[in-house]
Amino acid sequence: MIFNLKKSCMDDQSKNLCYLLWSQKHPRSKWSKVLATWIDSSETRAKELLNGEKLSDKEQQELGKHIEISKDDLEVLILGDLFEKYRSQYNIWQENILYLLNEILRYGQQGELAERLNIGDEVISNWKKRKHIPAKKHKEEIQKFFKISSCVDLEKEPIFLLSSPTNIDEKKQWLQERIGKIDDRELDRLFPALEKLLAEE
């Protein structure tokens, strides 16, 4: 699971939309569907917006009509960094850990993580229930366990706002699905580049 939250892969507008969906407690798996309803468009278009495309004027208007948001916040969503405006309200470290535990940790791995951190399984359960905030002394081991890029600071960077695949299995599945949808002519055109990119050394 390699995480790398860089400006190039997630601009402010898509990050703002992810923040809006997350803050309203919509399940991550439903983000594109909910956003499609907000902008009165297709789920495909919503996915494009969550992955970096810009809102059109019409989509901005639809968004303003379908969600409860102040005029000022709507302007920040379109032109600025909405999460940054409200950053102080959240414990980014805690939210990142909750994201990793609830969205990324696979069934049966909780005990493995507890053993790695030398803590009881119930401690992680209490983290998930928000009864306790994870101790930051576990930061390095948590990053190793989830194979998080060393350039990502879990105390400062909100990886819980990422909409794209984040772990290796999801990325492989995403690639398989996309390649499966490419028509024969397009695959022929792309194959030399894919072959070069994916060739074994």
mmCIF file of C-alpha atoms in Angstrom:
data_model
loop_
_atom_site.group_PDB
_atom_site.id
_atom_site.type_symbol
_atom_site.label_atom_id
_atom_site.label_comp_id
_atom_site.label_asym_id
_atom_site.label_seq_id
_atom_site.Cartn_x
_atom_site.Cartn_y
_atom_site.Cartn_z
ATOM 1 C CA MET A 1 0.000 0.000 0.000
ATOM 2 C CA ILE A 2 1.944 3.016 -1.210
ATOM 3 C CA PHE A 3 0.551 6.454 -0.434
ATOM 4 C CA ASN A 4 1.893 9.636 -1.951
ATOM 5 C CA LEU A 5 -0.234 12.736 -1.499
ATOM 6 C CA LYS A 6 1.176 15.177 -4.031
ATOM 7 C CA LYS A 7 -0.290 18.309 -5.578
ATOM 8 C CA SER A 8 0.026 16.783 -9.035
ATOM 9 C CA CYS A 9 -2.332 13.897 -8.268
ATOM 10 C CA MET A 10 -4.937 15.755 -6.287
ATOM 11 C CA ASP A 11 -5.626 19.445 -6.888
ATOM 12 C CA ASP A 12 -7.536 21.627 -4.455
ATOM 13 C CA GLN A 13 -10.928 21.395 -6.163
ATOM 14 C CA SER A 14 -11.048 17.592 -6.175
ATOM 15 C CA LYS A 15 -9.679 17.570 -2.626
ATOM 16 C CA ASN A 16 -12.441 20.004 -1.650
ATOM 17 C CA LEU A 17 -15.109 17.727 -3.105
ATOM 18 C CA CYS A 18 -13.629 14.738 -1.256
ATOM 19 C CA TYR A 19 -13.593 16.774 1.955
ATOM 20 C CA LEU A 20 -17.219 17.765 1.472
ATOM 21 C CA LEU A 21 -18.270 14.144 0.951
ATOM 22 C CA TRP A 22 -16.154 12.917 3.859
ATOM 23 C CA SER A 23 -17.342 15.635 6.258
ATOM 24 C CA GLN A 24 -20.960 14.726 5.505
ATOM 25 C CA LYS A 25 -20.099 11.116 6.405
ATOM 26 C CA HIS A 26 -20.896 9.587 3.028
ATOM 27 C CA PRO A 27 -19.235 6.147 2.607
ATOM 28 C CA ARG A 28 -16.172 6.374 0.376
ATOM 29 C CA SER A 29 -17.626 3.718 -1.924
ATOM 30 C CA LYS A 30 -20.585 6.035 -2.602
ATOM 31 C CA TRP A 31 -18.668 9.276 -3.184
ATOM 32 C CA SER A 32 -18.987 9.297 -6.977
ATOM 33 C CA LYS A 33 -22.666 8.343 -6.823
ATOM 34 C CA VAL A 34 -23.488 11.080 -4.299
ATOM 35 C CA LEU A 35 -21.482 13.672 -6.220
ATOM 36 C CA ALA A 36 -23.259 12.706 -9.447
ATOM 37 C CA THR A 37 -26.563 13.521 -7.734
ATOM 38 C CA TRP A 38 -25.232 16.834 -6.453
ATOM 39 C CA ILE A 39 -24.102 18.018 -9.889
ATOM 40 C CA ASP A 40 -26.996 16.373 -11.792
ATOM 41 C CA SER A 41 -24.635 14.380 -13.998
ATOM 42 C CA SER A 42 -23.271 10.881 -14.539
ATOM 43 C CA GLU A 43 -21.200 8.876 -12.098
ATOM 44 C CA THR A 44 -18.446 8.756 -14.709
ATOM 45 C CA ARG A 45 -18.300 12.546 -14.722
ATOM 46 C CA ALA A 46 -18.292 12.579 -10.913
ATOM 47 C CA LYS A 47 -15.277 10.242 -10.883
ATOM 48 C CA GLU A 48 -13.484 12.585 -13.280
ATOM 49 C CA LEU A 49 -14.103 15.481 -10.896
ATOM 50 C CA LEU A 50 -12.846 13.499 -7.920
ATOM 51 C CA ASN A 51 -9.686 12.724 -9.874
ATOM 52 C CA GLY A 52 -8.746 16.246 -10.901
ATOM 53 C CA GLU A 53 -11.190 17.559 -13.506
ATOM 54 C CA LYS A 54 -12.600 21.045 -12.896
ATOM 55 C CA LEU A 55 -16.253 21.812 -12.205
ATOM 56 C CA SER A 56 -18.031 23.538 -15.082
ATOM 57 C CA ASP A 57 -20.114 26.649 -14.405
ATOM 58 C CA LYS A 58 -23.294 24.570 -14.647
ATOM 59 C CA GLU A 59 -21.914 21.963 -12.227
ATOM 60 C CA GLN A 60 -20.985 24.714 -9.782
ATOM 61 C CA GLN A 61 -24.540 26.006 -9.895
ATOM 62 C CA GLU A 62 -26.015 22.533 -9.406
ATOM 63 C CA LEU A 63 -23.687 21.910 -6.479
ATOM 64 C CA GLY A 64 -24.832 25.121 -4.821
ATOM 65 C CA LYS A 65 -28.469 24.058 -5.219
ATOM 66 C CA HIS A 66 -28.141 20.495 -3.957
ATOM 67 C CA ILE A 67 -25.999 20.868 -0.836
ATOM 68 C CA GLU A 68 -26.158 23.026 2.258
ATOM 69 C CA ILE A 69 -23.124 25.257 1.904
ATOM 70 C CA SER A 70 -22.584 28.943 2.482
ATOM 71 C CA LYS A 71 -21.789 31.239 -0.414
ATOM 72 C CA ASP A 72 -18.347 31.862 1.064
ATOM 73 C CA ASP A 73 -17.595 28.148 1.416
ATOM 74 C CA LEU A 74 -18.806 27.462 -2.125
ATOM 75 C CA GLU A 75 -16.382 30.101 -3.383
ATOM 76 C CA VAL A 76 -13.543 28.542 -1.384
ATOM 77 C CA LEU A 77 -14.490 25.095 -2.722
ATOM 78 C CA ILE A 78 -14.193 26.358 -6.286
ATOM 79 C CA LEU A 79 -11.187 28.651 -5.934
ATOM 80 C CA GLY A 80 -9.342 27.691 -2.758
ATOM 81 C CA ASP A 81 -8.702 24.971 -0.184
ATOM 82 C CA LEU A 82 -11.842 24.211 1.810
ATOM 83 C CA PHE A 83 -10.197 21.619 4.040
ATOM 84 C CA GLU A 84 -7.479 24.092 4.997
ATOM 85 C CA LYS A 85 -10.160 26.498 6.202
ATOM 86 C CA TYR A 86 -11.446 23.906 8.673
ATOM 87 C CA ARG A 87 -8.206 21.986 9.302
ATOM 88 C CA SER A 88 -7.980 23.121 12.942
ATOM 89 C CA GLN A 89 -11.243 21.294 13.720
ATOM 90 C CA TYR A 90 -9.717 17.893 12.980
ATOM 91 C CA ASN A 91 -6.975 15.723 14.391
ATOM 92 C CA ILE A 92 -5.409 14.668 11.091
ATOM 93 C CA TRP A 93 -3.274 12.004 12.749
ATOM 94 C CA GLN A 94 -6.343 10.378 14.306
ATOM 95 C CA GLU A 95 -8.435 10.625 11.129
ATOM 96 C CA ASN A 96 -5.638 9.085 9.060
ATOM 97 C CA ILE A 97 -5.320 6.171 11.474
ATOM 98 C CA LEU A 98 -9.091 5.644 11.468
ATOM 99 C CA TYR A 99 -9.017 5.620 7.665
ATOM 100 C CA LEU A 100 -6.242 3.027 7.610
ATOM 101 C CA LEU A 101 -7.973 0.829 10.171
ATOM 102 C CA ASN A 102 -11.480 1.064 8.724
ATOM 103 C CA GLU A 103 -10.783 1.258 4.988
ATOM 104 C CA ILE A 104 -7.407 -0.377 4.359
ATOM 105 C CA LEU A 105 -6.817 -2.952 7.100
ATOM 106 C CA ARG A 106 -7.997 -6.323 5.810
ATOM 107 C CA TYR A 107 -10.045 -8.829 7.767
ATOM 108 C CA GLY A 108 -7.865 -10.710 10.220
ATOM 109 C CA GLN A 109 -4.996 -8.196 10.153
ATOM 110 C CA GLN A 110 -5.891 -6.347 13.366
ATOM 111 C CA GLY A 111 -4.149 -8.921 15.525
ATOM 112 C CA GLU A 112 -1.098 -8.787 13.268
ATOM 113 C CA LEU A 113 -0.950 -4.997 13.584
ATOM 114 C CA ALA A 114 -1.373 -5.192 17.378
ATOM 115 C CA GLU A 115 1.519 -7.646 17.581
ATOM 116 C CA ARG A 116 3.685 -5.404 15.405
ATOM 117 C CA LEU A 117 2.961 -2.440 17.680
ATOM 118 C CA ASN A 118 3.340 -4.557 20.832
ATOM 119 C CA ILE A 119 -0.106 -3.569 22.108
ATOM 120 C CA GLY A 120 -3.308 -5.421 22.912
ATOM 121 C CA ASP A 121 -5.942 -6.014 20.264
ATOM 122 C CA GLU A 122 -8.413 -4.084 22.421
ATOM 123 C CA VAL A 123 -6.243 -0.963 22.132
ATOM 124 C CA ILE A 124 -6.805 -0.894 18.367
ATOM 125 C CA SER A 125 -10.503 -1.529 18.937
ATOM 126 C CA ASN A 126 -10.594 1.539 21.178
ATOM 127 C CA TRP A 127 -8.849 3.579 18.477
ATOM 128 C CA LYS A 128 -11.546 2.530 16.004
ATOM 129 C CA LYS A 129 -14.269 3.538 18.477
ATOM 130 C CA ARG A 130 -12.569 6.940 19.011
ATOM 131 C CA LYS A 131 -12.183 6.159 22.714
ATOM 132 C CA HIS A 132 -8.468 6.905 22.539
ATOM 133 C CA ILE A 133 -6.165 8.713 20.142
ATOM 134 C CA PRO A 134 -3.323 6.488 18.864
ATOM 135 C CA ALA A 135 0.035 7.273 20.470
ATOM 136 C CA LYS A 136 2.374 8.925 17.992
ATOM 137 C CA LYS A 137 5.221 6.686 19.151
ATOM 138 C CA HIS A 138 3.610 4.047 16.877
ATOM 139 C CA LYS A 139 3.831 6.263 13.809
ATOM 140 C CA GLU A 140 6.926 4.677 12.260
ATOM 141 C CA GLU A 141 5.683 1.099 12.681
ATOM 142 C CA ILE A 142 2.227 1.994 11.367
ATOM 143 C CA GLN A 143 3.816 3.531 8.268
ATOM 144 C CA LYS A 144 5.879 0.382 7.735
ATOM 145 C CA PHE A 145 2.906 -1.932 8.291
ATOM 146 C CA PHE A 146 0.736 -0.130 5.730
ATOM 147 C CA LYS A 147 3.734 0.553 3.439
ATOM 148 C CA ILE A 148 3.084 4.275 3.443
ATOM 149 C CA SER A 149 5.577 6.374 1.540
ATOM 150 C CA SER A 150 8.124 7.999 3.850
ATOM 151 C CA CYS A 151 7.393 11.381 2.258
ATOM 152 C CA VAL A 152 3.865 11.350 3.695
ATOM 153 C CA ASP A 153 3.457 12.864 7.157
ATOM 154 C CA LEU A 154 0.476 11.182 8.796
ATOM 155 C CA GLU A 155 0.256 14.013 11.309
ATOM 156 C CA LYS A 156 -0.210 16.666 8.635
ATOM 157 C CA GLU A 157 -1.367 15.167 5.334
ATOM 158 C CA PRO A 158 -5.023 14.042 5.101
ATOM 159 C CA ILE A 159 -4.725 10.751 3.231
ATOM 160 C CA PHE A 160 -8.300 10.014 4.325
ATOM 161 C CA LEU A 161 -9.389 12.470 1.613
ATOM 162 C CA LEU A 162 -7.872 10.452 -1.234
ATOM 163 C CA SER A 163 -10.447 9.190 -3.725
ATOM 164 C CA SER A 164 -8.128 7.091 -5.904
ATOM 165 C CA PRO A 165 -7.044 3.504 -5.118
ATOM 166 C CA THR A 166 -4.570 3.464 -2.275
ATOM 167 C CA ASN A 167 -3.432 -0.097 -1.665
ATOM 168 C CA ILE A 168 -1.734 -2.499 -4.060
ATOM 169 C CA ASP A 169 -4.714 -4.858 -4.470
ATOM 170 C CA GLU A 170 -7.043 -1.961 -5.327
ATOM 171 C CA LYS A 171 -4.543 -0.561 -7.829
ATOM 172 C CA LYS A 172 -4.165 -3.941 -9.566
ATOM 173 C CA GLN A 173 -7.922 -4.328 -9.714
ATOM 174 C CA TRP A 174 -8.279 -0.811 -11.110
ATOM 175 C CA LEU A 175 -5.734 -1.558 -13.853
ATOM 176 C CA GLN A 176 -7.375 -4.875 -14.729
ATOM 177 C CA GLU A 177 -10.800 -3.256 -14.980
ATOM 178 C CA ARG A 178 -9.543 -0.397 -17.141
ATOM 179 C CA ILE A 179 -7.586 -2.660 -19.483
ATOM 180 C CA GLY A 180 -10.610 -4.944 -19.753
ATOM 181 C CA LYS A 181 -12.729 -2.020 -20.953
ATOM 182 C CA ILE A 182 -10.307 -0.879 -23.687
ATOM 183 C CA ASP A 183 -11.531 -1.788 -27.178
ATOM 184 C CA ASP A 184 -9.311 -3.918 -29.434
ATOM 185 C CA ARG A 185 -8.087 -1.087 -31.664
ATOM 186 C CA GLU A 186 -7.182 1.144 -28.737
ATOM 187 C CA LEU A 187 -5.425 -1.721 -26.963
ATOM 188 C CA ASP A 188 -3.364 -2.373 -30.121
ATOM 189 C CA ARG A 189 -2.353 1.282 -30.146
ATOM 190 C CA LEU A 190 -1.460 1.342 -26.445
ATOM 191 C CA PHE A 191 0.169 -2.082 -26.233
ATOM 192 C CA PRO A 192 3.751 -1.061 -27.195
ATOM 193 C CA ALA A 193 3.780 1.573 -24.438
ATOM 194 C CA LEU A 194 2.200 -0.818 -21.911
ATOM 195 C CA GLU A 195 4.620 -3.578 -22.861
ATOM 196 C CA LYS A 196 7.582 -1.273 -22.357
ATOM 197 C CA LEU A 197 6.203 0.068 -19.093
ATOM 198 C CA LEU A 198 5.319 -3.325 -17.633
ATOM 199 C CA ALA A 199 8.199 -5.387 -19.068
ATOM 200 C CA GLU A 200 10.102 -7.488 -16.566
ATOM 201 C CA GLU A 201 13.701 -6.442 -16.131
#
